[in-house]
């Protein structure tokens, strides 16, 4: 079945600039971070007694795919609004693709749903944003501090751990079907997808 709308999945390490690049495409952008599980969900993975928010198991992939499928079919859907500082969903909002043939869904776990979106005929493209690790570390720390996501010492410790893990994160995302690409390459590929779309 040919859907009237299709999704471009944008993955990449935390702090790599996914949200910014997604906005630069000019397409409607769905934030996949809003599909994290609530902090009291008993299915959350734990490491050393703490919730492991870097694990894909901390994220509700099934709901994310169902929302993307509804957007592909109908062009609009109610989506959750997640407060990272509170570790929970705090509201819902209506997301509308505004008649665009493509929309972007971005988040650190976007690659986890590449295969399912492809299987359902929802996928236009899937990319893993690749940047120099030092730049990603500084971007992530500045963002998290400005948004007061956690205590500063927690953010620095988490940032160093993510810096070390970044090559493995990219390898995993590529293994799941996302194509590693620099920011300029992502924008060029998305422009190509739009130009080649029959409704574009």
CSV table of C-alpha atoms in Angstrom, one decimal:
chain,number,residue,atom,x,y,z
A,1,UNK,CA,0.0,0.0,0.0
A,2,UNK,CA,1.3,3.4,-1.0
A,3,UNK,CA,1.0,5.9,1.9
A,4,UNK,CA,0.3,9.6,1.2
A,5,UNK,CA,3.1,10.5,3.6
A,6,UNK,CA,6.4,8.8,4.5
A,7,UNK,CA,9.0,9.2,7.2
A,8,UNK,CA,12.7,10.1,7.2
A,9,UNK,CA,14.3,8.7,10.3
A,10,UNK,CA,17.2,10.6,11.7
A,11,UNK,CA,19.3,8.9,14.4
A,12,UNK,CA,22.8,9.8,15.7
A,13,UNK,CA,24.5,10.0,19.1
A,14,UNK,CA,23.1,12.2,21.9
A,15,UNK,CA,24.0,15.8,21.2
A,16,UNK,CA,25.0,15.3,17.6
A,17,UNK,CA,22.5,18.0,16.4
A,18,UNK,CA,19.7,15.8,15.2
A,19,UNK,CA,17.0,18.3,16.2
A,20,UNK,CA,18.8,21.2,14.5
A,21,UNK,CA,19.4,19.3,11.3
A,22,UNK,CA,15.8,18.0,11.3
A,23,UNK,CA,14.5,21.6,11.4
A,24,UNK,CA,16.9,22.6,8.6
A,25,UNK,CA,15.2,20.2,6.3
A,26,UNK,CA,12.1,22.4,6.3
A,27,UNK,CA,9.9,19.3,6.9
A,28,UNK,CA,7.5,18.7,9.8
A,29,UNK,CA,9.6,17.2,12.7
A,30,UNK,CA,8.4,14.5,15.1
A,31,UNK,CA,10.6,14.3,18.3
A,32,UNK,CA,11.1,10.7,19.2
A,33,UNK,CA,12.4,11.6,22.6
A,34,UNK,CA,8.8,12.1,23.6
A,35,UNK,CA,8.3,8.3,23.4
A,36,UNK,CA,10.5,7.6,26.5
A,37,UNK,CA,8.8,5.4,29.1
A,38,UNK,CA,7.7,7.1,32.3
A,39,UNK,CA,10.2,6.9,35.2
A,40,UNK,CA,8.1,4.6,37.2
A,41,UNK,CA,7.5,2.1,34.4
A,42,UNK,CA,8.4,-1.4,35.8
A,43,UNK,CA,9.8,-2.4,32.4
A,44,UNK,CA,12.6,0.2,32.5
A,45,UNK,CA,16.1,-1.3,32.2
A,46,UNK,CA,18.4,-0.7,35.2
A,47,UNK,CA,22.2,-0.6,35.6
A,48,UNK,CA,23.9,-0.3,39.0
A,49,UNK,CA,20.5,0.4,40.6
A,50,UNK,CA,19.8,3.4,38.3
A,51,UNK,CA,17.5,3.6,35.3
A,52,UNK,CA,19.5,3.1,32.1
A,53,UNK,CA,18.1,5.9,29.9
A,54,UNK,CA,20.7,5.1,27.2
A,55,UNK,CA,19.2,1.6,26.6
A,56,UNK,CA,16.6,1.2,23.8
A,57,UNK,CA,14.5,-0.6,26.3
A,58,UNK,CA,13.8,2.7,28.1
A,59,UNK,CA,11.9,3.8,25.0
A,60,UNK,CA,8.4,2.8,23.6
A,61,UNK,CA,9.2,1.7,20.1
A,62,UNK,CA,5.9,0.1,19.5
A,63,UNK,CA,3.9,3.3,20.2
A,64,UNK,CA,6.4,5.4,18.1
A,65,UNK,CA,5.8,3.1,15.1
A,66,UNK,CA,2.0,3.2,15.5
A,67,UNK,CA,2.1,7.0,15.6
A,68,UNK,CA,4.3,7.2,12.5
A,69,UNK,CA,2.0,4.7,10.7
A,70,UNK,CA,-1.0,6.9,11.5
A,71,UNK,CA,0.8,10.0,10.3
A,72,UNK,CA,1.7,8.2,7.1
A,73,UNK,CA,-2.0,7.3,6.5
A,74,UNK,CA,-3.9,10.3,7.9
A,75,UNK,CA,-1.4,13.1,8.1
A,76,UNK,CA,-2.1,13.9,11.8
A,77,UNK,CA,-2.0,12.2,15.1
A,78,UNK,CA,-2.0,12.9,18.9
A,79,UNK,CA,1.6,12.5,20.2
A,80,UNK,CA,2.9,12.6,23.8
A,81,UNK,CA,4.9,15.5,25.3
A,82,UNK,CA,7.7,14.2,27.5
A,83,UNK,CA,9.4,16.2,30.3
A,84,UNK,CA,12.9,14.8,30.6
A,85,UNK,CA,13.5,16.5,33.9
A,86,UNK,CA,10.4,14.9,35.3
A,87,UNK,CA,11.0,11.5,33.6
A,88,UNK,CA,7.4,11.3,32.4
A,89,UNK,CA,4.9,12.3,29.8
A,90,UNK,CA,3.1,15.4,30.9
A,91,UNK,CA,0.7,16.1,28.0
A,92,UNK,CA,-0.4,15.3,24.5
A,93,UNK,CA,-0.4,17.5,21.4
A,94,UNK,CA,-1.7,17.2,17.8
A,95,UNK,CA,1.1,16.7,15.2
A,96,UNK,CA,0.1,17.6,11.7
A,97,UNK,CA,2.3,17.0,8.6
A,98,UNK,CA,0.6,19.9,6.9
A,99,UNK,CA,0.2,18.2,3.6
A,100,UNK,CA,3.9,17.5,3.2
A,101,UNK,CA,4.7,14.2,1.5
A,102,UNK,CA,7.6,13.6,3.9
A,103,UNK,CA,8.2,14.2,7.6
A,104,UNK,CA,11.2,13.7,9.8
A,105,UNK,CA,11.2,11.6,13.0
A,106,UNK,CA,14.4,12.3,15.0
A,107,UNK,CA,15.9,10.8,18.1
A,108,UNK,CA,18.7,8.7,19.5
A,109,UNK,CA,16.6,5.5,19.1
A,110,UNK,CA,15.3,6.3,15.6
A,111,UNK,CA,17.4,3.5,14.1
A,112,UNK,CA,15.6,0.9,16.3
A,113,UNK,CA,12.5,1.3,14.2
A,114,UNK,CA,14.1,1.4,10.7
A,115,UNK,CA,13.3,-2.2,9.8
A,116,UNK,CA,9.7,-2.1,11.0
A,117,UNK,CA,9.0,1.2,9.2
A,118,UNK,CA,10.6,-0.3,6.1
A,119,UNK,CA,8.5,-3.4,6.4
A,120,UNK,CA,5.3,-1.4,6.7
A,121,UNK,CA,6.2,0.8,3.7
A,122,UNK,CA,6.5,3.9,5.8
A,123,UNK,CA,10.2,4.6,5.3
A,124,UNK,CA,11.6,7.2,2.8
A,125,UNK,CA,15.1,7.2,4.2
A,126,UNK,CA,17.1,6.6,7.4
A,127,UNK,CA,20.3,8.4,8.5
A,128,UNK,CA,22.7,8.4,11.5
A,129,UNK,CA,24.2,11.8,12.0
A,130,UNK,CA,27.9,11.7,12.3
A,131,UNK,CA,30.0,14.6,13.8
A,132,UNK,CA,33.4,14.9,15.5
A,133,UNK,CA,33.1,13.5,19.0
A,134,UNK,CA,34.5,16.5,20.8
A,135,UNK,CA,32.0,18.8,19.1
A,136,UNK,CA,29.2,16.4,20.0
A,137,UNK,CA,30.3,16.4,23.7
A,138,UNK,CA,30.4,20.2,24.0
A,139,UNK,CA,27.0,20.6,22.1
A,140,UNK,CA,25.3,18.0,24.3
A,141,UNK,CA,26.7,19.4,27.6
A,142,UNK,CA,25.7,23.0,26.7
A,143,UNK,CA,22.2,21.9,25.7
A,144,UNK,CA,21.7,19.8,28.8
A,145,UNK,CA,23.0,22.5,31.2
A,146,UNK,CA,20.8,25.2,29.5
A,147,UNK,CA,17.7,23.0,29.8
A,148,UNK,CA,18.6,21.9,33.4
A,149,UNK,CA,17.9,18.3,32.5
A,150,UNK,CA,19.8,17.0,35.5
A,151,UNK,CA,22.3,18.1,38.1
A,152,UNK,CA,25.5,19.5,36.5
A,153,UNK,CA,27.8,16.8,37.9
A,154,UNK,CA,25.4,14.1,36.6
A,155,UNK,CA,25.5,15.7,33.1
A,156,UNK,CA,29.3,15.9,33.0
A,157,UNK,CA,29.6,12.3,34.1
A,158,UNK,CA,27.0,11.2,31.6
A,159,UNK,CA,28.7,13.2,28.9
A,160,UNK,CA,32.1,11.6,29.4
A,161,UNK,CA,30.5,8.1,29.3
A,162,UNK,CA,28.6,9.0,26.1
A,163,UNK,CA,31.8,10.4,24.5
A,164,UNK,CA,33.5,7.0,25.0
A,165,UNK,CA,30.4,5.1,23.8
A,166,UNK,CA,29.8,7.2,20.7
A,167,UNK,CA,31.6,5.0,18.1
A,168,UNK,CA,29.7,1.9,19.4
A,169,UNK,CA,26.4,3.9,19.2
A,170,UNK,CA,27.0,4.8,15.5
A,171,UNK,CA,28.0,1.2,14.7
A,172,UNK,CA,24.8,-0.1,16.2
A,173,UNK,CA,22.6,2.4,14.4
A,174,UNK,CA,24.3,1.6,11.1
A,175,UNK,CA,23.8,-2.1,11.8
A,176,UNK,CA,20.1,-1.4,12.3
A,177,UNK,CA,19.8,0.1,8.8
A,178,UNK,CA,20.6,3.8,9.2
A,179,UNK,CA,23.2,5.3,6.8
A,180,UNK,CA,25.9,7.3,8.5
A,181,UNK,CA,26.1,10.8,7.1
A,182,UNK,CA,27.4,14.2,7.9
A,183,UNK,CA,24.9,17.1,8.3
A,184,UNK,CA,25.3,18.4,4.8
A,185,UNK,CA,24.9,14.9,3.3
A,186,UNK,CA,21.6,14.4,5.3
A,187,UNK,CA,20.2,17.7,4.0
A,188,UNK,CA,21.3,16.8,0.4
A,189,UNK,CA,19.7,13.4,0.6
A,190,UNK,CA,16.4,14.7,2.0
A,191,UNK,CA,16.3,17.4,-0.7
A,192,UNK,CA,16.8,14.5,-3.2
A,193,UNK,CA,14.0,12.5,-1.7
A,194,UNK,CA,11.6,15.5,-1.9
A,195,UNK,CA,12.6,16.2,-5.5
A,196,UNK,CA,11.9,12.6,-6.5
A,197,UNK,CA,8.6,12.3,-4.6
A,198,UNK,CA,5.6,12.1,-6.9
A,199,UNK,CA,3.7,14.5,-4.6
A,200,UNK,CA,6.6,16.8,-4.0
